Amino acid sequence: RGSMKDLFADGNEEEEEEEAEQENGNSAMNKYTKRKKHKRKKKEAAPSILSLPKTLEMIAKLYKAKIVADTYRARPGSEIEEKHQIVRFDKFVIKYFMLFFGTRGVARRNLRSFAASVEYHRQRNAHPRIHLFQVISGMGSTTYDARLMPHHMAPLLRHFFPNSATMDAELGNGSEPCLVKLKDFNRLAMPHYLNDVALAGAIIFKLENTLESISVKNPGHNIKIQWVDLDTALALVLPIWMLCESLHIFRRH
């Protein structure tokens, strides 16, 4: 087994170059989540399905590990910071499983089980965190946008969980909502620079109204402050982020 420190270390140089070379494309996890083809056509056992709480806990742990690792890697004055070597989230998930589940075979079985669990619960619309994770990580997708994590998701996680060590506990296993201030979420998550883009401004305005309609009061806090469940809010804002990245690709070309 590896340790969290191993997630902070420099990776293989060829992999780093590949990450820097391509922002979007196929997710690196696809080759690990597909069933392995055996020359003798030996049947591979179907992956076990984790419960919804266990699946949500694993997603929370991966978010926490990613933010902690990136913070360490980008610390001022470090050689890593100078090289701007931040691992793509899809490759980070693979690295996490490889380090914490022992051998490659065991890691692959656990990753396949986790991927199957994510897909199983997504098909049943069991929790908004599931679909968001699938898109952010590229799990089970033919295309992958590597900018969604560093440019949209990670800044929000760092703001709402300044003590990243407790992030997974605060996100929880879905049994209780993870409430954040609606005002802060709208300020940080909404790409207001799109207000001048045709239709985009109207979409953002409608989304803000939707979030306000599902906002709640947080017991023990000022009753004038509106709060929203972070998982639900993230799932709702995801299409806006994807629109941003589509425009980014269009402008780049």
PDB file of C-alpha atoms in Angstrom:
ATOM      1  CA  ARG A   1       0.000   0.000   0.000  1.00  0.00           C
ATOM      2  CA  GLY A   2       1.084   3.559  -0.628  1.00  0.00           C
ATOM      3  CA  SER A   3       0.570   6.603   1.516  1.00  0.00           C
ATOM      4  CA  MET A   4      -0.974  10.015   0.910  1.00  0.00           C
ATOM      5  CA  LYS A   5       2.560  11.373   0.496  1.00  0.00           C
ATOM      6  CA  ASP A   6       2.934   9.250  -2.647  1.00  0.00           C
ATOM      7  CA  LEU A   7       0.096  11.226  -4.226  1.00  0.00           C
ATOM      8  CA  PHE A   8       2.199  14.378  -3.869  1.00  0.00           C
ATOM      9  CA  ALA A   9       5.304  12.980  -5.539  1.00  0.00           C
ATOM     10  CA  ASP A  10       6.205  13.642  -9.150  1.00  0.00           C
ATOM     11  CA  GLY A  11       4.773  11.129 -11.562  1.00  0.00           C
ATOM     12  CA  ASN A  12       6.286   9.525 -14.617  1.00  0.00           C
ATOM     13  CA  GLU A  13       7.691  12.225 -16.917  1.00  0.00           C
ATOM     14  CA  GLU A  14       6.061  10.762 -20.008  1.00  0.00           C
ATOM     15  CA  GLU A  15       2.674  10.845 -18.273  1.00  0.00           C
ATOM     16  CA  GLU A  16       3.251  14.462 -17.187  1.00  0.00           C
ATOM     17  CA  GLU A  17       4.044  15.445 -20.776  1.00  0.00           C
ATOM     18  CA  GLU A  18       0.947  13.664 -22.001  1.00  0.00           C
ATOM     19  CA  GLU A  19      -1.182  15.539 -19.461  1.00  0.00           C
ATOM     20  CA  ALA A  20       0.255  18.882 -20.515  1.00  0.00           C
ATOM     21  CA  GLU A  21      -0.160  18.059 -24.187  1.00  0.00           C
ATOM     22  CA  GLN A  22      -3.899  17.378 -24.142  1.00  0.00           C
ATOM     23  CA  GLU A  23      -6.615  19.003 -22.024  1.00  0.00           C
ATOM     24  CA  ASN A  24      -9.517  17.075 -23.479  1.00  0.00           C
ATOM     25  CA  GLY A  25      -9.945  13.628 -24.951  1.00  0.00           C
ATOM     26  CA  ASN A  26     -10.556  10.093 -23.774  1.00  0.00           C
ATOM     27  CA  SER A  27     -10.532   9.540 -20.039  1.00  0.00           C
ATOM     28  CA  ALA A  28      -7.524   7.561 -18.807  1.00  0.00           C
ATOM     29  CA  MET A  29      -9.872   5.491 -16.657  1.00  0.00           C
ATOM     30  CA  ASN A  30     -11.640   3.833 -19.568  1.00  0.00           C
ATOM     31  CA  LYS A  31      -8.937   1.175 -19.967  1.00  0.00           C
ATOM     32  CA  TYR A  32      -9.307   0.266 -16.298  1.00  0.00           C
ATOM     33  CA  THR A  33     -13.084   0.226 -16.121  1.00  0.00           C
ATOM     34  CA  LYS A  34     -13.632  -2.007 -19.146  1.00  0.00           C
ATOM     35  CA  ARG A  35     -13.534  -5.757 -18.766  1.00  0.00           C
ATOM     36  CA  LYS A  36     -10.199  -7.268 -19.657  1.00  0.00           C
ATOM     37  CA  LYS A  37     -10.095  -9.473 -22.743  1.00  0.00           C
ATOM     38  CA  HIS A  38      -8.433 -12.807 -22.155  1.00  0.00           C
ATOM     39  CA  LYS A  39      -6.810 -14.756 -24.961  1.00  0.00           C
ATOM     40  CA  ARG A  40      -8.647 -17.924 -23.880  1.00  0.00           C
ATOM     41  CA  LYS A  41     -11.915 -16.024 -23.516  1.00  0.00           C
ATOM     42  CA  LYS A  42     -11.951 -16.695 -19.811  1.00  0.00           C
ATOM     43  CA  LYS A  43     -14.965 -15.074 -18.230  1.00  0.00           C
ATOM     44  CA  GLU A  44     -14.183 -12.305 -15.786  1.00  0.00           C
ATOM     45  CA  ALA A  45     -16.373 -12.134 -12.703  1.00  0.00           C
ATOM     46  CA  ALA A  46     -18.873  -9.290 -12.673  1.00  0.00           C
ATOM     47  CA  PRO A  47     -17.744  -6.466 -10.377  1.00  0.00           C
ATOM     48  CA  SER A  48     -19.464  -6.186  -7.027  1.00  0.00           C
ATOM     49  CA  ILE A  49     -21.734  -3.200  -6.457  1.00  0.00           C
ATOM     50  CA  LEU A  50     -21.056  -0.934  -3.512  1.00  0.00           C
ATOM     51  CA  SER A  51     -23.940   0.516  -1.545  1.00  0.00           C
ATOM     52  CA  LEU A  52     -24.908   4.117  -2.301  1.00  0.00           C
ATOM     53  CA  PRO A  53     -23.432   5.450   0.988  1.00  0.00           C
ATOM     54  CA  LYS A  54     -20.129   3.627   0.340  1.00  0.00           C
ATOM     55  CA  THR A  55     -19.998   4.960  -3.223  1.00  0.00           C
ATOM     56  CA  LEU A  56     -20.651   8.522  -2.075  1.00  0.00           C
ATOM     57  CA  GLU A  57     -18.020   8.166   0.653  1.00  0.00           C
ATOM     58  CA  MET A  58     -15.433   7.072  -1.913  1.00  0.00           C
ATOM     59  CA  ILE A  59     -16.233  10.032  -4.159  1.00  0.00           C
ATOM     60  CA  ALA A  60     -15.822  12.384  -1.188  1.00  0.00           C
ATOM     61  CA  LYS A  61     -12.469  10.767  -0.336  1.00  0.00           C
ATOM     62  CA  LEU A  62     -11.271  11.215  -3.926  1.00  0.00           C
ATOM     63  CA  TYR A  63     -12.251  14.908  -3.933  1.00  0.00           C
ATOM     64  CA  LYS A  64     -10.453  15.410  -0.631  1.00  0.00           C
ATOM     65  CA  ALA A  65      -7.313  13.578  -1.767  1.00  0.00           C
ATOM     66  CA  LYS A  66      -7.201  15.561  -5.011  1.00  0.00           C
ATOM     67  CA  ILE A  67      -7.453  18.962  -3.305  1.00  0.00           C
ATOM     68  CA  VAL A  68      -4.896  18.018  -0.633  1.00  0.00           C
ATOM     69  CA  ALA A  69      -2.490  16.649  -3.247  1.00  0.00           C
ATOM     70  CA  ASP A  70      -2.801  19.691  -5.534  1.00  0.00           C
ATOM     71  CA  THR A  71      -2.296  22.060  -2.621  1.00  0.00           C
ATOM     72  CA  TYR A  72       0.882  20.239  -1.650  1.00  0.00           C
ATOM     73  CA  ARG A  73       2.184  19.986  -5.197  1.00  0.00           C
ATOM     74  CA  ALA A  74       1.586  23.694  -5.905  1.00  0.00           C
ATOM     75  CA  ARG A  75       3.054  25.048  -2.674  1.00  0.00           C
ATOM     76  CA  PRO A  76       5.134  28.202  -3.323  1.00  0.00           C
ATOM     77  CA  GLY A  77       8.809  27.661  -4.027  1.00  0.00           C
ATOM     78  CA  SER A  78       8.562  23.951  -4.724  1.00  0.00           C
ATOM     79  CA  GLU A  79      10.034  22.381  -7.852  1.00  0.00           C
ATOM     80  CA  ILE A  80       6.628  20.899  -8.570  1.00  0.00           C
ATOM     81  CA  GLU A  81       5.025  24.343  -8.433  1.00  0.00           C
ATOM     82  CA  GLU A  82       7.573  25.701 -10.884  1.00  0.00           C
ATOM     83  CA  LYS A  83       6.781  22.930 -13.367  1.00  0.00           C
ATOM     84  CA  HIS A  84       3.011  23.422 -12.922  1.00  0.00           C
ATOM     85  CA  GLN A  85       2.613  19.659 -12.717  1.00  0.00           C
ATOM     86  CA  ILE A  86      -0.941  19.096 -11.538  1.00  0.00           C
ATOM     87  CA  VAL A  87      -2.239  15.610 -12.351  1.00  0.00           C
ATOM     88  CA  ARG A  88      -5.451  15.368 -14.351  1.00  0.00           C
ATOM     89  CA  PHE A  89      -8.337  14.143 -12.215  1.00  0.00           C
ATOM     90  CA  ASP A  90      -9.021  10.998 -14.269  1.00  0.00           C
ATOM     91  CA  LYS A  91      -5.371   9.936 -13.900  1.00  0.00           C
ATOM     92  CA  PHE A  92      -5.386  10.964 -10.256  1.00  0.00           C
ATOM     93  CA  VAL A  93      -8.256   8.551  -9.522  1.00  0.00           C
ATOM     94  CA  ILE A  94      -6.243   5.708 -11.075  1.00  0.00           C
ATOM     95  CA  LYS A  95      -3.170   6.691  -9.072  1.00  0.00           C
ATOM     96  CA  TYR A  96      -5.223   6.767  -5.865  1.00  0.00           C
ATOM     97  CA  PHE A  97      -6.509   3.232  -6.391  1.00  0.00           C
ATOM     98  CA  MET A  98      -3.068   1.956  -7.372  1.00  0.00           C
ATOM     99  CA  LEU A  99      -1.510   3.363  -4.210  1.00  0.00           C
ATOM    100  CA  PHE A 100      -4.175   2.406  -1.703  1.00  0.00           C
ATOM    101  CA  PHE A 101      -5.325  -0.983  -2.963  1.00  0.00           C
ATOM    102  CA  GLY A 102      -1.984  -2.729  -3.272  1.00  0.00           C
ATOM    103  CA  THR A 103      -1.097  -4.565  -6.486  1.00  0.00           C
ATOM    104  CA  ARG A 104      -2.267  -3.539  -9.941  1.00  0.00           C
ATOM    105  CA  GLY A 105      -4.669  -6.490 -10.114  1.00  0.00           C
ATOM    106  CA  VAL A 106      -6.316  -5.711  -6.776  1.00  0.00           C
ATOM    107  CA  ALA A 107      -6.436  -2.010  -7.604  1.00  0.00           C
ATOM    108  CA  ARG A 108      -8.043  -2.720 -10.951  1.00  0.00           C
ATOM    109  CA  ARG A 109     -10.703  -4.963  -9.387  1.00  0.00           C
ATOM    110  CA  ASN A 110     -11.537  -2.297  -6.828  1.00  0.00           C
ATOM    111  CA  LEU A 111     -11.630   0.411  -9.487  1.00  0.00           C
ATOM    112  CA  ARG A 112     -13.918  -1.712 -11.662  1.00  0.00           C
ATOM    113  CA  SER A 113     -16.196  -2.313  -8.676  1.00  0.00           C
ATOM    114  CA  PHE A 114     -16.287   1.411  -7.922  1.00  0.00           C
ATOM    115  CA  ALA A 115     -16.952   2.321 -11.577  1.00  0.00           C
ATOM    116  CA  ALA A 116     -19.741  -0.266 -11.811  1.00  0.00           C
ATOM    117  CA  SER A 117     -21.248   1.108  -8.605  1.00  0.00           C
ATOM    118  CA  VAL A 118     -21.160   4.672  -9.919  1.00  0.00           C
ATOM    119  CA  GLU A 119     -22.906   3.597 -13.133  1.00  0.00           C
ATOM    120  CA  TYR A 120     -25.436   1.462 -11.241  1.00  0.00           C
ATOM    121  CA  HIS A 121     -26.475   4.325  -8.973  1.00  0.00           C
ATOM    122  CA  ARG A 122     -26.424   6.867 -11.816  1.00  0.00           C
ATOM    123  CA  GLN A 123     -28.933   4.840 -13.801  1.00  0.00           C
ATOM    124  CA  ARG A 124     -31.254   5.008 -10.797  1.00  0.00           C
ATOM    125  CA  ASN A 125     -30.711   8.749 -10.234  1.00  0.00           C
ATOM    126  CA  ALA A 126     -29.830   7.802  -6.682  1.00  0.00           C
ATOM    127  CA  HIS A 127     -27.909  10.966  -5.776  1.00  0.00           C
ATOM    128  CA  PRO A 128     -26.767  14.141  -7.625  1.00  0.00           C
ATOM    129  CA  ARG A 129     -23.127  13.562  -6.593  1.00  0.00           C
ATOM    130  CA  ILE A 130     -22.977  10.443  -8.771  1.00  0.00           C
ATOM    131  CA  HIS A 131     -23.574  12.010 -12.188  1.00  0.00           C
ATOM    132  CA  LEU A 132     -21.357  14.991 -11.386  1.00  0.00           C
ATOM    133  CA  PHE A 133     -18.471  12.677 -10.508  1.00  0.00           C
ATOM    134  CA  GLN A 134     -18.923  10.682 -13.709  1.00  0.00           C
ATOM    135  CA  VAL A 135     -18.582  13.827 -15.791  1.00  0.00           C
ATOM    136  CA  ILE A 136     -15.773  15.404 -13.741  1.00  0.00           C
ATOM    137  CA  SER A 137     -13.709  12.191 -13.877  1.00  0.00           C
ATOM    138  CA  GLY A 138     -14.704  11.023 -17.357  1.00  0.00           C
ATOM    139  CA  MET A 139     -15.620   7.630 -15.930  1.00  0.00           C
ATOM    140  CA  GLY A 140     -17.436   5.557 -18.532  1.00  0.00           C
ATOM    141  CA  SER A 141     -17.376   8.388 -21.065  1.00  0.00           C
ATOM    142  CA  THR A 142     -15.901   8.388 -24.570  1.00  0.00           C
ATOM    143  CA  THR A 143     -14.849  12.030 -24.171  1.00  0.00           C
ATOM    144  CA  TYR A 144     -13.362  13.832 -21.213  1.00  0.00           C
ATOM    145  CA  ASP A 145     -12.966  17.506 -20.370  1.00  0.00           C
ATOM    146  CA  ALA A 146      -9.975  17.771 -18.065  1.00  0.00           C
ATOM    147  CA  ARG A 147     -10.626  21.468 -17.352  1.00  0.00           C
ATOM    148  CA  LEU A 148     -13.813  20.901 -15.356  1.00  0.00           C
ATOM    149  CA  MET A 149     -11.976  19.925 -12.171  1.00  0.00           C
ATOM    150  CA  PRO A 150      -9.215  22.587 -12.006  1.00  0.00           C
ATOM    151  CA  HIS A 151     -11.203  25.494 -13.439  1.00  0.00           C
ATOM    152  CA  HIS A 152     -14.625  24.934 -11.869  1.00  0.00           C
ATOM    153  CA  MET A 153     -14.890  22.187  -9.251  1.00  0.00           C
ATOM    154  CA  ALA A 154     -11.619  22.562  -7.345  1.00  0.00           C
ATOM    155  CA  PRO A 155     -11.961  26.314  -6.577  1.00  0.00           C
ATOM    156  CA  LEU A 156     -15.386  25.657  -5.047  1.00  0.00           C
ATOM    157  CA  LEU A 157     -14.138  22.771  -2.935  1.00  0.00           C
ATOM    158  CA  ARG A 158     -11.213  24.834  -1.657  1.00  0.00           C
ATOM    159  CA  HIS A 159     -13.549  27.682  -0.672  1.00  0.00           C
ATOM    160  CA  PHE A 160     -16.260  25.682   1.049  1.00  0.00           C
ATOM    161  CA  PHE A 161     -13.796  23.326   2.759  1.00  0.00           C
ATOM    162  CA  PRO A 162     -10.842  25.492   3.840  1.00  0.00           C
ATOM    163  CA  ASN A 163      -9.791  22.628   6.112  1.00  0.00           C
ATOM    164  CA  SER A 164      -9.504  20.061   3.346  1.00  0.00           C
ATOM    165  CA  ALA A 165      -8.621  17.340   5.863  1.00  0.00           C
ATOM    166  CA  THR A 166     -12.277  17.181   6.933  1.00  0.00           C
ATOM    167  CA  MET A 167     -13.797  17.545   3.460  1.00  0.00           C
ATOM    168  CA  ASP A 168     -14.901  13.924   3.114  1.00  0.00           C
ATOM    169  CA  ALA A 169     -16.550  13.954   6.544  1.00  0.00           C
ATOM    170  CA  GLU A 170     -18.395  17.213   5.785  1.00  0.00           C
ATOM    171  CA  LEU A 171     -19.566  15.982   2.377  1.00  0.00           C
ATOM    172  CA  GLY A 172     -20.695  12.777   4.047  1.00  0.00           C
ATOM    173  CA  ASN A 173     -22.367   9.698   2.591  1.00  0.00           C
ATOM    174  CA  GLY A 174     -25.569  11.358   1.396  1.00  0.00           C
ATOM    175  CA  SER A 175     -27.576  10.726   4.552  1.00  0.00           C
ATOM    176  CA  GLU A 176     -27.570  14.452   5.370  1.00  0.00           C
ATOM    177  CA  PRO A 177     -27.373  17.474   3.040  1.00  0.00           C
ATOM    178  CA  CYS A 178     -24.101  19.388   2.915  1.00  0.00           C
ATOM    179  CA  LEU A 179     -25.358  22.970   3.206  1.00  0.00           C
ATOM    180  CA  VAL A 180     -23.446  25.982   1.870  1.00  0.00           C
ATOM    181  CA  LYS A 181     -24.422  29.632   1.604  1.00  0.00           C
ATOM    182  CA  LEU A 182     -26.398  30.256  -1.582  1.00  0.00           C
ATOM    183  CA  LYS A 183     -24.899  33.719  -2.017  1.00  0.00           C
ATOM    184  CA  ASP A 184     -21.367  32.315  -1.957  1.00  0.00           C
ATOM    185  CA  PHE A 185     -22.262  29.498  -4.336  1.00  0.00           C
ATOM    186  CA  ASN A 186     -23.773  31.873  -6.898  1.00  0.00           C
ATOM    187  CA  ARG A 187     -20.755  34.177  -6.678  1.00  0.00           C
ATOM    188  CA  LEU A 188     -18.196  31.388  -7.103  1.00  0.00           C
ATOM    189  CA  ALA A 189     -19.918  28.841  -9.339  1.00  0.00           C
ATOM    190  CA  MET A 190     -21.727  31.025 -11.844  1.00  0.00           C
ATOM    191  CA  PRO A 191     -19.641  32.179 -14.824  1.00  0.00           C
ATOM    192  CA  HIS A 192     -21.171  35.666 -14.943  1.00  0.00           C
ATOM    193  CA  TYR A 193     -18.874  36.643 -17.784  1.00  0.00           C
ATOM    194  CA  LEU A 194     -21.279  34.630 -19.945  1.00  0.00           C
ATOM    195  CA  ASN A 195     -24.103  37.095 -19.260  1.00  0.00           C
ATOM    196  CA  ASP A 196     -23.255  38.892 -22.502  1.00  0.00           C
ATOM    197  CA  VAL A 197     -23.362  35.672 -24.526  1.00  0.00           C
ATOM    198  CA  ALA A 198     -26.655  35.061 -26.325  1.00  0.00           C
ATOM    199  CA  LEU A 199     -29.019  32.886 -24.245  1.00  0.00           C
ATOM    200  CA  ALA A 200     -26.303  32.126 -21.659  1.00  0.00           C
ATOM    201  CA  GLY A 201     -27.299  35.062 -19.469  1.00  0.00           C
ATOM    202  CA  ALA A 202     -30.909  33.899 -19.474  1.00  0.00           C
ATOM    203  CA  ILE A 203     -29.847  30.357 -18.566  1.00  0.00           C
ATOM    204  CA  ILE A 204     -27.789  31.631 -15.622  1.00  0.00           C
ATOM    205  CA  PHE A 205     -30.680  33.827 -14.432  1.00  0.00           C
ATOM    206  CA  LYS A 206     -33.073  30.866 -14.575  1.00  0.00           C
ATOM    207  CA  LEU A 207     -30.611  28.659 -12.712  1.00  0.00           C
ATOM    208  CA  GLU A 208     -30.166  31.241  -9.959  1.00  0.00           C
ATOM    209  CA  ASN A 209     -33.950  31.362  -9.547  1.00  0.00           C
ATOM    210  CA  THR A 210     -34.072  27.561  -9.368  1.00  0.00           C
ATOM    211  CA  LEU A 211     -31.398  27.494  -6.681  1.00  0.00           C
ATOM    212  CA  GLU A 212     -33.250  30.148  -4.708  1.00  0.00           C
ATOM    213  CA  SER A 213     -36.451  28.100  -4.909  1.00  0.00           C
ATOM    214  CA  ILE A 214     -34.741  25.059  -3.342  1.00  0.00           C
ATOM    215  CA  SER A 215     -32.795  27.043  -0.732  1.00  0.00           C
ATOM    216  CA  VAL A 216     -33.414  26.365   2.949  1.00  0.00           C
ATOM    217  CA  LYS A 217     -32.771  27.869   6.362  1.00  0.00           C
ATOM    218  CA  ASN A 218     -29.898  26.416   8.353  1.00  0.00           C
ATOM    219  CA  PRO A 219     -30.818  25.798  12.019  1.00  0.00           C
ATOM    220  CA  GLY A 220     -28.539  27.689  14.371  1.00  0.00           C
ATOM    221  CA  HIS A 221     -27.647  30.321  11.771  1.00  0.00           C
ATOM    222  CA  ASN A 222     -29.076  33.690  10.771  1.00  0.00           C
ATOM    223  CA  ILE A 223     -32.579  33.051   9.416  1.00  0.00           C
ATOM    224  CA  LYS A 224     -32.047  35.710   6.723  1.00  0.00           C
ATOM    225  CA  ILE A 225     -29.242  33.681   5.124  1.00  0.00           C
ATOM    226  CA  GLN A 226     -30.238  31.212   2.407  1.00  0.00           C
ATOM    227  CA  TRP A 227     -28.493  27.865   2.208  1.00  0.00           C
ATOM    228  CA  VAL A 228     -28.443  25.201  -0.507  1.00  0.00           C
ATOM    229  CA  ASP A 229     -27.381  21.565  -0.652  1.00  0.00           C
ATOM    230  CA  LEU A 230     -23.964  21.558  -2.314  1.00  0.00           C
ATOM    231  CA  ASP A 231     -24.447  18.277  -4.214  1.00  0.00           C
ATOM    232  CA  THR A 232     -27.741  19.431  -5.704  1.00  0.00           C
ATOM    233  CA  ALA A 233     -26.387  22.867  -6.597  1.00  0.00           C
ATOM    234  CA  LEU A 234     -23.294  21.389  -8.281  1.00  0.00           C
ATOM    235  CA  ALA A 235     -25.400  19.034 -10.365  1.00  0.00           C
ATOM    236  CA  LEU A 236     -27.547  21.956 -11.523  1.00  0.00           C
ATOM    237  CA  VAL A 237     -24.610  24.196 -12.448  1.00  0.00           C
ATOM    238  CA  LEU A 238     -22.686  21.460 -14.301  1.00  0.00           C
ATOM    239  CA  PRO A 239     -24.337  22.153 -17.714  1.00  0.00           C
ATOM    240  CA  ILE A 240     -23.264  25.803 -17.411  1.00  0.00           C
ATOM    241  CA  TRP A 241     -19.674  24.733 -16.778  1.00  0.00           C
ATOM    242  CA  MET A 242     -19.808  22.452 -19.798  1.00  0.00           C
ATOM    243  CA  LEU A 243     -21.111  25.352 -21.886  1.00  0.00           C
ATOM    244  CA  CYS A 244     -18.157  27.440 -20.695  1.00  0.00           C
ATOM    245  CA  GLU A 245     -15.716  24.775 -21.815  1.00  0.00           C
ATOM    246  CA  SER A 246     -17.422  24.411 -25.186  1.00  0.00           C
ATOM    247  CA  LEU A 247     -16.968  28.153 -25.713  1.00  0.00           C
ATOM    248  CA  HIS A 248     -13.350  27.853 -24.545  1.00  0.00           C
ATOM    249  CA  ILE A 249     -12.634  25.240 -27.226  1.00  0.00           C
ATOM    250  CA  PHE A 250     -14.463  27.313 -29.864  1.00  0.00           C
ATOM    251  CA  ARG A 251     -12.516  30.483 -29.049  1.00  0.00           C
ATOM    252  CA  ARG A 252      -9.206  28.610 -28.968  1.00  0.00           C
ATOM    253  CA  HIS A 253      -9.767  27.387 -32.514  1.00  0.00           C
TER     254      HIS A 253
END
